[in-house]
mmCIF file of C-alpha atoms and ligand atoms in Angstrom:
data_model
loop_
_atom_site.group_PDB
_atom_site.id
_atom_site.type_symbol
_atom_site.label_atom_id
_atom_site.label_comp_id
_atom_site.label_asym_id
_atom_site.label_seq_id
_atom_site.Cartn_x
_atom_site.Cartn_y
_atom_site.Cartn_z
ATOM 1 C CA MET A 297 106.881 170.181 175.781
ATOM 2 C CA TYR A 298 108.197 170.688 179.257
ATOM 3 C CA ARG A 299 111.304 168.908 180.515
ATOM 4 C CA ILE A 300 111.964 167.665 184.000
ATOM 5 C CA ASN A 301 115.007 168.121 186.213
ATOM 6 C CA ALA A 302 116.861 165.000 185.081
ATOM 7 C CA ASN A 303 119.040 165.071 188.198
ATOM 8 C CA TYR A 304 116.189 163.518 190.158
ATOM 9 C CA GLY A 305 116.500 160.436 187.961
ATOM 10 C CA LYS A 306 120.091 160.001 189.145
ATOM 11 C CA LEU A 307 119.099 159.486 192.781
ATOM 12 C CA PRO A 308 119.216 155.793 193.653
ATOM 13 C CA GLY A 309 116.093 154.371 195.350
ATOM 14 C CA SER A 310 114.055 156.441 197.769
ATOM 15 C CA TYR A 311 115.136 158.582 200.702
ATOM 16 C CA LEU A 312 116.896 156.329 203.252
ATOM 17 C CA PHE A 313 114.267 156.541 205.973
ATOM 18 C CA SER A 314 111.424 156.018 203.492
ATOM 19 C CA THR A 315 113.101 152.799 202.298
ATOM 20 C CA ILE A 316 113.422 151.569 205.878
ATOM 21 C CA ALA A 317 109.804 152.438 206.685
ATOM 22 C CA LYS A 318 108.627 150.429 203.654
ATOM 23 C CA LYS A 319 110.734 147.404 204.635
ATOM 24 C CA VAL A 320 109.453 147.487 208.210
ATOM 25 C CA ALA A 321 105.830 147.850 207.064
ATOM 26 C CA GLU A 322 106.279 144.787 204.849
ATOM 27 C CA PHE A 323 107.810 142.795 207.732
ATOM 28 C CA GLU A 324 104.923 143.753 210.032
ATOM 29 C CA LYS A 325 102.403 142.738 207.399
ATOM 30 C CA GLN A 326 103.984 139.335 207.096
ATOM 31 C CA ASN A 327 104.536 138.901 210.848
ATOM 32 C CA PRO A 328 101.480 140.429 212.503
ATOM 33 C CA ASP A 329 102.252 138.762 215.845
ATOM 34 C CA ARG A 330 105.818 140.017 216.130
ATOM 35 C CA LYS A 331 106.588 143.114 218.224
ATOM 36 C CA VAL A 332 108.857 145.513 216.360
ATOM 37 C CA ILE A 333 111.006 148.034 218.239
ATOM 38 C CA ARG A 334 112.003 151.055 216.217
ATOM 39 C CA LEU A 335 115.503 152.360 216.892
ATOM 40 C CA GLY A 336 115.973 153.472 213.278
ATOM 41 C CA ILE A 337 115.069 157.045 212.429
ATOM 42 C CA GLY A 338 116.202 159.562 215.040
ATOM 43 C CA ASP A 339 112.697 160.536 216.050
ATOM 44 C CA VAL A 340 111.998 161.523 219.648
ATOM 45 C CA THR A 341 109.473 159.683 221.830
ATOM 46 C CA GLN A 342 109.205 161.831 224.963
ATOM 47 C CA PRO A 343 106.299 164.312 225.088
ATOM 48 C CA ILE A 344 106.987 168.004 224.726
ATOM 49 C CA ALA A 345 107.999 169.490 228.094
ATOM 50 C CA PRO A 346 105.192 171.038 230.226
ATOM 51 C CA SER A 347 106.463 174.628 230.188
ATOM 52 C CA ILE A 348 106.677 174.530 226.384
ATOM 53 C CA ILE A 349 103.169 173.089 226.062
ATOM 54 C CA SER A 350 101.939 175.827 228.372
ATOM 55 C CA ALA A 351 103.561 178.517 226.182
ATOM 56 C CA MET A 352 101.885 176.965 223.140
ATOM 57 C CA HIS A 353 98.473 177.010 224.873
ATOM 58 C CA THR A 354 98.899 180.683 225.697
ATOM 59 C CA ALA A 355 99.842 181.446 222.106
ATOM 60 C CA VAL A 356 96.853 179.441 220.806
ATOM 61 C CA ASP A 357 94.544 181.528 223.004
ATOM 62 C CA GLU A 358 96.145 184.731 221.724
ATOM 63 C CA MET A 359 95.311 183.668 218.190
ATOM 64 C CA GLY A 360 91.625 183.531 219.184
ATOM 65 C CA LEU A 361 91.385 187.203 220.134
ATOM 66 C CA ALA A 362 91.423 190.096 217.694
ATOM 67 C CA GLU A 363 93.734 192.139 219.981
ATOM 68 C CA THR A 364 96.414 189.456 220.193
ATOM 69 C CA PHE A 365 95.927 187.643 216.885
ATOM 70 C CA HIS A 366 99.036 187.197 214.699
ATOM 71 C CA GLY A 367 98.981 186.836 210.935
ATOM 72 C CA TYR A 368 102.071 186.289 208.797
ATOM 73 C CA ALA A 369 105.146 186.015 210.977
ATOM 74 C CA PRO A 370 108.145 188.213 210.095
ATOM 75 C CA ASP A 371 109.878 186.129 207.446
ATOM 76 C CA LEU A 372 113.189 186.039 209.322
ATOM 77 C CA GLY A 373 111.566 185.226 212.686
ATOM 78 C CA TYR A 374 110.077 187.073 215.663
ATOM 79 C CA SER A 375 112.631 189.136 217.552
ATOM 80 C CA PHE A 376 111.615 187.566 220.899
ATOM 81 C CA LEU A 377 112.898 184.213 219.610
ATOM 82 C CA ARG A 378 115.926 185.510 217.730
ATOM 83 C CA GLU A 379 117.040 187.398 220.835
ATOM 84 C CA ALA A 380 116.581 184.348 223.083
ATOM 85 C CA ILE A 381 118.641 182.238 220.649
ATOM 86 C CA ALA A 382 121.420 184.828 220.346
ATOM 87 C CA GLU A 383 121.669 185.137 224.112
ATOM 88 C CA SER A 384 121.536 181.465 225.165
ATOM 89 C CA ASP A 385 123.080 179.648 222.233
ATOM 90 C CA TYR A 386 125.786 182.191 221.412
ATOM 91 C CA ARG A 387 126.558 185.107 223.745
ATOM 92 C CA GLN A 388 126.536 182.896 226.833
ATOM 93 C CA ARG A 389 129.039 180.672 225.062
ATOM 94 C CA GLY A 390 131.289 183.591 224.194
ATOM 95 C CA ALA A 391 130.234 183.578 220.526
ATOM 96 C CA ASP A 392 129.441 186.984 219.095
ATOM 97 C CA ILE A 393 126.267 186.335 217.075
ATOM 98 C CA SER A 394 123.578 189.020 216.924
ATOM 99 C CA PRO A 395 119.816 188.351 216.610
ATOM 100 C CA ASP A 396 119.741 189.710 213.077
ATOM 101 C CA GLU A 397 122.222 187.049 211.961
ATOM 102 C CA ILE A 398 119.690 184.371 212.956
ATOM 103 C CA PHE A 399 117.050 183.182 210.471
ATOM 104 C CA VAL A 400 114.204 181.221 212.050
ATOM 105 C CA SER A 401 112.769 178.424 209.907
ATOM 106 C CA ASP A 402 110.544 175.372 209.979
ATOM 107 C CA GLY A 403 113.436 173.032 210.704
ATOM 108 C CA ALA A 404 117.034 172.114 210.090
ATOM 109 C CA LYS A 405 116.212 169.586 207.407
ATOM 110 C CA SER A 406 114.665 172.233 205.153
ATOM 111 C CA ASP A 407 117.537 174.619 205.779
ATOM 112 C CA SER A 408 120.231 172.028 205.169
ATOM 113 C CA GLY A 409 118.517 171.018 201.928
ATOM 114 C CA ASN A 410 117.847 174.592 200.785
ATOM 115 C CA ILE A 411 121.155 176.230 201.659
ATOM 116 C CA GLN A 412 122.802 174.879 198.481
ATOM 117 C CA GLU A 413 120.683 177.308 196.454
ATOM 118 C CA LEU A 414 123.252 179.946 197.391
ATOM 119 C CA PHE A 415 126.131 178.164 195.621
ATOM 120 C CA SER A 416 126.948 178.231 191.944
ATOM 121 C CA ALA A 417 126.149 175.129 189.909
ATOM 122 C CA ASP A 418 129.839 174.260 189.552
ATOM 123 C CA CYS A 419 130.745 174.419 193.256
ATOM 124 C CA LYS A 420 132.644 171.379 194.407
ATOM 125 C CA ILE A 421 131.052 169.770 197.435
ATOM 126 C CA ALA A 422 132.833 167.825 200.178
ATOM 127 C CA VAL A 423 131.101 165.688 202.777
ATOM 128 C CA THR A 424 132.349 163.612 205.625
ATOM 129 C CA ASP A 425 131.491 160.007 204.904
ATOM 130 C CA PRO A 426 129.155 158.600 206.270
ATOM 131 C CA VAL A 427 126.862 161.609 206.309
ATOM 132 C CA TYR A 428 123.252 162.753 206.820
ATOM 133 C CA PRO A 429 121.813 162.008 203.348
ATOM 134 C CA VAL A 430 120.098 165.384 202.880
ATOM 135 C CA TYR A 431 123.369 167.209 202.089
ATOM 136 C CA VAL A 432 124.230 164.857 199.253
ATOM 137 C CA ASP A 433 120.709 164.337 197.895
ATOM 138 C CA SER A 434 119.966 168.069 197.734
ATOM 139 C CA ASN A 435 123.194 168.739 195.834
ATOM 140 C CA VAL A 436 122.477 165.825 193.491
ATOM 141 C CA MET A 437 119.076 167.362 192.739
ATOM 142 C CA ALA A 438 120.885 170.605 191.860
ATOM 143 C CA GLY A 439 123.239 168.742 189.526
ATOM 144 C CA ARG A 440 126.434 169.212 191.529
ATOM 145 C CA CYS A 441 127.483 165.642 192.277
ATOM 146 C CA GLY A 442 128.026 164.117 188.825
ATOM 147 C CA ASP A 443 126.994 160.491 188.297
ATOM 148 C CA TYR A 444 126.335 157.692 190.721
ATOM 149 C CA ASP A 445 128.392 154.532 190.598
ATOM 150 C CA ALA A 446 126.349 151.753 192.160
ATOM 151 C CA ALA A 447 129.371 149.487 192.619
ATOM 152 C CA SER A 448 131.265 151.931 194.829
ATOM 153 C CA GLY A 449 128.198 153.794 196.100
ATOM 154 C CA LYS A 450 129.953 157.050 195.147
ATOM 155 C CA TRP A 451 129.066 160.192 193.209
ATOM 156 C CA SER A 452 131.733 161.078 190.663
ATOM 157 C CA ASP A 453 131.981 164.791 191.512
ATOM 158 C CA LEU A 454 131.636 164.581 195.276
ATOM 159 C CA LEU A 455 134.627 164.684 197.591
ATOM 160 C CA TYR A 456 134.270 162.078 200.346
ATOM 161 C CA LEU A 457 136.131 162.532 203.620
ATOM 162 C CA PRO A 458 136.039 159.118 205.296
ATOM 163 C CA THR A 459 135.213 159.095 208.995
ATOM 164 C CA THR A 460 135.646 155.593 210.348
ATOM 165 C CA ALA A 461 137.204 153.654 213.193
ATOM 166 C CA ASP A 462 140.437 153.646 211.120
ATOM 167 C CA ASN A 463 140.922 157.378 211.685
ATOM 168 C CA ASN A 464 139.191 157.380 215.048
ATOM 169 C CA PHE A 465 136.296 159.269 213.406
ATOM 170 C CA VAL A 466 138.460 162.339 212.830
ATOM 171 C CA PRO A 467 138.300 163.106 209.091
ATOM 172 C CA GLU A 468 141.413 164.303 207.267
ATOM 173 C CA LEU A 469 141.335 167.810 205.818
ATOM 174 C CA PRO A 470 140.501 167.737 202.081
ATOM 175 C CA ASP A 471 143.502 166.948 199.902
ATOM 176 C CA ARG A 472 141.696 168.045 196.731
ATOM 177 C CA GLU A 473 140.078 171.276 195.694
ATOM 178 C CA CYS A 474 136.618 171.808 197.149
ATOM 179 C CA ASP A 475 134.420 174.824 197.762
ATOM 180 C CA VAL A 476 131.721 173.853 200.236
ATOM 181 C CA ILE A 477 132.260 171.442 203.135
ATOM 182 C CA TYR A 478 129.407 169.970 205.158
ATOM 183 C CA LEU A 479 130.203 169.139 208.774
ATOM 184 C CA CYS A 480 127.661 167.689 211.204
ATOM 185 C CA LEU A 481 128.946 167.750 214.775
ATOM 186 C CA PRO A 482 128.183 165.914 216.987
ATOM 187 C CA ASN A 483 127.895 163.661 214.020
ATOM 188 C CA ASN A 484 124.905 161.995 212.555
ATOM 189 C CA PRO A 485 125.248 159.045 212.035
ATOM 190 C CA THR A 486 128.444 158.096 213.902
ATOM 191 C CA GLY A 487 127.602 159.870 217.170
ATOM 192 C CA THR A 488 131.252 160.967 217.382
ATOM 193 C CA THR A 489 132.539 164.534 217.414
ATOM 194 C CA LEU A 490 135.598 166.797 217.197
ATOM 195 C CA THR A 491 137.284 168.746 219.940
ATOM 196 C CA ARG A 492 137.496 172.543 219.782
ATOM 197 C CA ASP A 493 141.130 172.332 218.612
ATOM 198 C CA GLN A 494 140.271 169.821 215.905
ATOM 199 C CA LEU A 495 137.393 171.978 214.643
ATOM 200 C CA GLN A 496 139.624 175.070 214.665
ATOM 201 C CA LYS A 497 141.814 173.338 212.043
ATOM 202 C CA TRP A 498 138.791 173.090 209.728
ATOM 203 C CA VAL A 499 137.964 176.756 210.227
ATOM 204 C CA ASP A 500 141.573 177.746 209.537
ATOM 205 C CA PHE A 501 141.606 175.530 206.451
ATOM 206 C CA ALA A 502 138.344 177.040 205.139
ATOM 207 C CA ASN A 503 139.598 180.588 205.648
ATOM 208 C CA GLU A 504 142.931 179.825 204.000
ATOM 209 C CA LYS A 505 141.402 178.109 200.947
ATOM 210 C CA GLY A 506 138.289 180.257 200.603
ATOM 211 C CA CYS A 507 135.872 177.411 201.390
ATOM 212 C CA LEU A 508 132.484 177.662 203.046
ATOM 213 C CA ILE A 509 131.605 175.319 205.926
ATOM 214 C CA ILE A 510 127.969 174.337 206.402
ATOM 215 C CA TYR A 511 127.918 173.329 210.045
ATOM 216 C CA ASP A 512 124.953 171.262 211.217
ATOM 217 C CA GLY A 513 124.719 171.446 215.002
ATOM 218 C CA ALA A 514 121.392 169.618 215.393
ATOM 219 C CA TYR A 515 122.740 167.390 218.179
ATOM 220 C CA GLU A 516 124.529 170.065 220.196
ATOM 221 C CA ALA A 517 122.328 169.547 223.287
ATOM 222 C CA TYR A 518 123.836 166.077 223.746
ATOM 223 C CA ILE A 519 127.417 167.252 224.210
ATOM 224 C CA SER A 520 128.737 166.071 227.554
ATOM 225 C CA GLU A 521 132.491 166.574 227.215
ATOM 226 C CA GLU A 522 134.193 169.855 228.088
ATOM 227 C CA ASP A 523 136.487 170.217 225.095
ATOM 228 C CA VAL A 524 133.705 169.768 222.520
ATOM 229 C CA PRO A 525 132.466 173.068 221.049
ATOM 230 C CA HIS A 526 128.737 173.846 221.197
ATOM 231 C CA THR A 527 128.885 176.071 218.139
ATOM 232 C CA ILE A 528 131.424 176.535 215.345
ATOM 233 C CA TYR A 529 131.528 180.234 216.292
ATOM 234 C CA GLU A 530 133.563 179.262 219.363
ATOM 235 C CA CYS A 531 136.400 178.910 216.818
ATOM 236 C CA ASN A 532 138.390 181.967 215.776
ATOM 237 C CA GLY A 533 137.544 183.209 212.308
ATOM 238 C CA ALA A 534 134.416 181.037 211.909
ATOM 239 C CA LYS A 535 132.218 184.046 211.152
ATOM 240 C CA ASN A 536 134.189 184.517 207.948
ATOM 241 C CA CYS A 537 133.697 181.002 206.648
ATOM 242 C CA ALA A 538 130.777 179.195 208.287
ATOM 243 C CA ILE A 539 127.003 178.967 208.249
ATOM 244 C CA GLU A 540 125.492 177.124 211.212
ATOM 245 C CA ILE A 541 122.182 175.242 211.122
ATOM 246 C CA LYS A 542 120.343 174.286 214.316
ATOM 247 C CA SER A 543 117.232 172.326 215.120
ATOM 248 C CA PHE A 544 114.654 172.246 217.910
ATOM 249 C CA SER A 545 113.807 168.630 217.041
ATOM 250 C CA LYS A 546 116.358 166.768 219.081
ATOM 251 C CA ASN A 547 116.862 169.060 222.078
ATOM 252 C CA ALA A 548 113.186 169.926 222.597
ATOM 253 C CA GLY A 549 111.245 167.162 220.865
ATOM 254 C CA PHE A 550 109.948 169.346 218.020
ATOM 255 C CA THR A 551 110.143 166.669 215.281
ATOM 256 C CA GLY A 552 106.368 166.914 214.866
ATOM 257 C CA VAL A 553 106.212 170.638 215.624
ATOM 258 C CA ARG A 554 108.914 171.936 213.231
ATOM 259 C CA LEU A 555 111.278 174.734 214.177
ATOM 260 C CA GLY A 556 114.908 175.437 213.413
ATOM 261 C CA TYR A 557 117.244 178.286 212.579
ATOM 262 C CA THR A 558 120.262 179.136 210.510
ATOM 263 C CA VAL A 559 123.010 181.582 211.396
ATOM 264 C CA VAL A 560 124.518 183.491 208.489
ATOM 265 C CA PRO A 561 127.073 185.968 209.866
ATOM 266 C CA LYS A 562 127.252 189.391 208.255
ATOM 267 C CA GLU A 563 131.003 188.989 207.783
ATOM 268 C CA LEU A 564 130.440 186.065 205.421
ATOM 269 C CA LYS A 565 131.113 187.336 201.922
ATOM 270 C CA CYS A 566 131.974 185.722 198.605
ATOM 271 C CA GLU A 567 133.625 188.087 196.112
ATOM 272 C CA GLY A 568 132.117 191.002 198.023
ATOM 273 C CA VAL A 569 128.577 189.580 198.039
ATOM 274 C CA SER A 570 126.980 189.059 201.444
ATOM 275 C CA LEU A 571 125.588 185.557 201.987
ATOM 276 C CA HIS A 572 123.478 187.020 204.778
ATOM 277 C CA ASP A 573 121.730 189.258 202.255
ATOM 278 C CA MET A 574 121.302 186.369 199.842
ATOM 279 C CA TRP A 575 119.727 184.117 202.482
ATOM 280 C CA ALA A 576 117.480 186.981 203.619
ATOM 281 C CA ARG A 577 116.395 187.446 199.996
ATOM 282 C CA ARG A 578 115.679 183.752 199.640
ATOM 283 C CA HIS A 579 113.782 183.598 202.923
ATOM 284 C CA GLY A 580 111.741 186.649 201.955
ATOM 285 C CA THR A 581 110.785 185.175 198.597
ATOM 286 C CA LYS A 582 110.226 181.538 199.471
ATOM 287 C CA PHE A 583 109.232 181.404 203.134
ATOM 288 C CA ASN A 584 106.426 183.044 205.066
ATOM 289 C CA GLY A 585 107.853 182.476 208.522
ATOM 290 C CA ALA A 586 107.482 179.755 211.142
ATOM 291 C CA PRO A 587 104.087 179.899 212.906
ATOM 292 C CA TYR A 588 103.683 182.307 215.834
ATOM 293 C CA ILE A 589 102.513 179.502 218.158
ATOM 294 C CA ILE A 590 105.608 177.453 217.386
ATOM 295 C CA GLN A 591 107.980 180.395 217.779
ATOM 296 C CA ARG A 592 106.459 181.068 221.223
ATOM 297 C CA ALA A 593 107.102 177.394 222.000
ATOM 298 C CA GLY A 594 110.679 177.940 220.829
ATOM 299 C CA GLU A 595 111.026 180.923 223.140
ATOM 300 C CA ALA A 596 109.941 178.727 226.079
ATOM 301 C CA VAL A 597 112.836 176.372 225.282
ATOM 302 C CA TYR A 598 115.119 179.155 226.544
ATOM 303 C CA SER A 599 113.200 179.950 229.747
ATOM 304 C CA ALA A 600 114.741 178.783 233.038
ATOM 305 C CA GLN A 601 111.997 176.188 233.486
ATOM 306 C CA GLY A 602 112.226 175.077 229.854
ATOM 307 C CA LYS A 603 115.983 174.592 230.144
ATOM 308 C CA LYS A 604 115.530 172.540 233.318
ATOM 309 C CA GLU A 605 112.898 170.272 231.776
ATOM 310 C CA LEU A 606 114.901 169.766 228.606
ATOM 311 C CA LYS A 607 118.040 168.923 230.519
ATOM 312 C CA GLU A 608 116.087 166.072 232.100
ATOM 313 C CA GLN A 609 114.813 164.937 228.710
ATOM 314 C CA VAL A 610 118.304 164.910 227.219
ATOM 315 C CA ALA A 611 119.527 162.966 230.268
ATOM 316 C CA TYR A 612 116.752 160.416 229.699
ATOM 317 C CA TYR A 613 117.876 159.788 226.120
ATOM 318 C CA MET A 614 121.526 159.723 227.111
ATOM 319 C CA GLU A 615 120.767 157.048 229.678
ATOM 320 C CA ASN A 616 119.260 155.058 226.789
ATOM 321 C CA ALA A 617 122.477 155.689 224.877
ATOM 322 C CA ARG A 618 124.495 154.338 227.787
ATOM 323 C CA LEU A 619 122.298 151.233 228.020
ATOM 324 C CA ILE A 620 122.674 150.518 224.316
ATOM 325 C CA ARG A 621 126.408 151.202 224.229
ATOM 326 C CA GLU A 622 127.250 149.207 227.329
ATOM 327 C CA GLY A 623 124.783 146.450 226.461
ATOM 328 C CA LEU A 624 126.233 145.928 222.997
ATOM 329 C CA THR A 625 129.835 146.352 224.110
ATOM 330 C CA GLY A 626 129.180 143.697 226.753
ATOM 331 C CA MET A 627 128.043 141.343 223.986
ATOM 332 C CA GLY A 628 131.339 141.898 222.179
ATOM 333 C CA TYR A 629 130.237 144.432 219.551
ATOM 334 C CA ASP A 630 132.495 147.381 218.712
ATOM 335 C CA CYS A 631 130.483 150.520 219.462
ATOM 336 C CA TYR A 632 131.160 154.221 218.999
ATOM 337 C CA GLY A 633 129.319 157.441 219.804
ATOM 338 C CA GLY A 634 126.601 157.703 222.417
ATOM 339 C CA VAL A 635 128.653 160.013 224.672
ATOM 340 C CA ASN A 636 128.095 163.390 223.017
ATOM 341 C CA ALA A 637 125.242 162.285 220.769
ATOM 342 C CA PRO A 638 122.093 160.157 220.911
ATOM 343 C CA TYR A 639 123.383 157.717 218.278
ATOM 344 C CA ILE A 640 125.340 154.513 218.746
ATOM 345 C CA TRP A 641 127.374 153.464 215.743
ATOM 346 C CA MET A 642 128.316 149.797 215.829
ATOM 347 C CA LYS A 643 130.463 147.612 213.645
ATOM 348 C CA THR A 644 128.436 144.813 212.080
ATOM 349 C CA PRO A 645 129.573 141.344 213.193
ATOM 350 C CA ASP A 646 131.306 138.808 210.946
ATOM 351 C CA ASN A 647 131.878 141.385 208.187
ATOM 352 C CA MET A 648 128.162 141.421 207.400
ATOM 353 C CA THR A 649 126.967 144.180 205.117
ATOM 354 C CA SER A 650 124.918 146.884 206.781
ATOM 355 C CA TRP A 651 121.704 145.817 205.013
ATOM 356 C CA ASP A 652 122.273 142.122 205.823
ATOM 357 C CA PHE A 653 122.624 143.068 209.463
ATOM 358 C CA PHE A 654 119.470 145.200 209.187
ATOM 359 C CA ASP A 655 117.544 142.110 207.997
ATOM 360 C CA ARG A 656 119.124 139.884 210.609
ATOM 361 C CA LEU A 657 118.259 142.262 213.450
ATOM 362 C CA LEU A 658 114.703 142.753 212.223
ATOM 363 C CA GLU A 659 114.044 139.067 211.714
ATOM 364 C CA GLY A 660 116.073 137.782 214.660
ATOM 365 C CA ALA A 661 115.279 140.391 217.309
ATOM 366 C CA GLY A 662 112.447 142.504 215.921
ATOM 367 C CA VAL A 663 114.683 145.577 216.222
ATOM 368 C CA VAL A 664 114.869 148.266 213.542
ATOM 369 C CA GLY A 665 118.114 150.189 213.127
ATOM 370 C CA THR A 666 119.647 152.124 210.251
ATOM 371 C CA PRO A 667 122.166 150.490 207.896
ATOM 372 C CA GLY A 668 125.401 152.447 207.849
ATOM 373 C CA SER A 669 125.774 152.184 204.076
ATOM 374 C CA GLY A 670 122.620 154.307 203.734
ATOM 375 C CA PHE A 671 124.747 157.223 204.948
ATOM 376 C CA GLY A 672 127.524 156.759 202.405
ATOM 377 C CA PRO A 673 130.155 154.279 201.219
ATOM 378 C CA SER A 674 132.265 154.488 204.392
ATOM 379 C CA GLY A 675 129.183 153.547 206.405
ATOM 380 C CA GLU A 676 129.252 150.051 204.928
ATOM 381 C CA GLY A 677 129.881 147.492 207.651
ATOM 382 C CA TYR A 678 128.392 149.771 210.310
ATOM 383 C CA PHE A 679 124.937 150.113 211.800
ATOM 384 C CA ARG A 680 123.217 152.947 213.701
ATOM 385 C CA LEU A 681 120.903 152.649 216.689
ATOM 386 C CA THR A 682 119.117 155.642 218.129
ATOM 387 C CA ALA A 683 118.759 156.436 221.835
ATOM 388 C CA PHE A 684 115.508 158.336 221.180
ATOM 389 C CA GLY A 685 113.313 155.346 222.015
ATOM 390 C CA GLN A 686 111.294 154.829 225.152
ATOM 391 C CA ARG A 687 113.257 153.303 228.018
ATOM 392 C CA SER A 688 111.258 150.071 228.152
ATOM 393 C CA ASN A 689 111.647 149.587 224.388
ATOM 394 C CA THR A 690 115.346 150.337 224.548
ATOM 395 C CA GLU A 691 115.828 147.762 227.296
ATOM 396 C CA ALA A 692 113.678 145.235 225.445
ATOM 397 C CA ALA A 693 115.699 145.812 222.256
ATOM 398 C CA ILE A 694 119.012 145.148 224.020
ATOM 399 C CA GLU A 695 117.585 142.017 225.594
ATOM 400 C CA ALA A 696 116.257 140.797 222.232
ATOM 401 C CA ILE A 697 119.651 141.375 220.607
ATOM 402 C CA ARG A 698 121.335 139.516 223.467
ATOM 403 C CA LYS A 699 119.016 136.545 222.937
ATOM 404 C CA MET A 700 119.570 136.661 219.174
HETATM 405 C C1 MLT B 97 117.992 160.723 211.395
HETATM 406 O O1 MLT B 97 117.466 159.709 211.811
HETATM 407 O O2 MLT B 97 119.096 160.733 210.851
HETATM 408 C C2 MLT B 97 117.272 161.993 211.579
HETATM 409 O O3 MLT B 97 116.144 161.823 212.342
HETATM 410 C C3 MLT B 97 116.834 162.518 210.324
HETATM 411 C C4 MLT B 97 116.436 163.931 210.461
HETATM 412 O O4 MLT B 97 116.709 164.578 211.466
HETATM 413 O O5 MLT B 97 115.877 164.418 209.500
#
């Protein structure tokens, strides 16, 4: 008789955004006349920029001709895309990353869930808290997090690094042994970030203690402040201790298109074994490459016209962020983020729990957000709103909350 991976049974409930979607569907069923505005999941609403659509059309046409048809993509990515990434995202920022250290994939979510396959089963994992749930859930599935305690909302073998208003959203360095540290900066869900000097301390710590940093830079395009690094490789020594994961979802609206990449520097070694070689081996075995059409779309993201169009799109969302932040602050709520990230992280009023506030906002204003506790125990008492909505919906949501 076969046996299942019992670690799945340890996961409480369903994936956060699936739970929210079910709750909202139920509310809509019971209130068919109510308009619901979704500012929950960080999904984009603006159409894909014209120059990127045009590149996709060209690639589609190429697929229809024998001379220009493309079959399986190279499993690590086409060199035209890897070179564009290395140039724009790294060399132009003074970070020495070469195209063959870049692994193109179908998105940052898959990579951030899959990367843990490289670690031994007994690796100790540290996460900032609150955190994007994929890092924790994927390590739970692999049996690394111990048991879940529903009362505290904590996993017994996971090291939590609280990131709250109490420490100004700057987590303390781990005070206990850990092997792998997940950092998402600018942060999902808090929308806050670290300065270059603050991040350098984490890199120095990782190099000193022999830890690996998994750095999720999915929201990098939203950085507006000068002293915030755009990649961890702006820090000295990061190539010896960090893997960086990037997405095309948030900067270019590819949530429904799927494209991402992971940087594994060649210097990164554990007891003499190259993590670059391991990830290449994994990619080769388990992944047949992102589609040609989508990689051509990705290339267009780095064209002069693509960059111009995407800058406007980011500015559109950041104006939403400003409207939400200033609107809520004006109503007396404590709000964070929304300056270097498209998320606003607010304190719930009257010490309400995050889920109680979720219900109150849905019922009272018809607005969907994301309960902070869904991101970890230190998210309790907070609530996340996304700036990825359409402008009119964002304005209507603020007005509805004001009325509520
Ligand atoms: C979020 O809302 O946190 C993100 O959209 C989730 C994701 O990027 O997978």
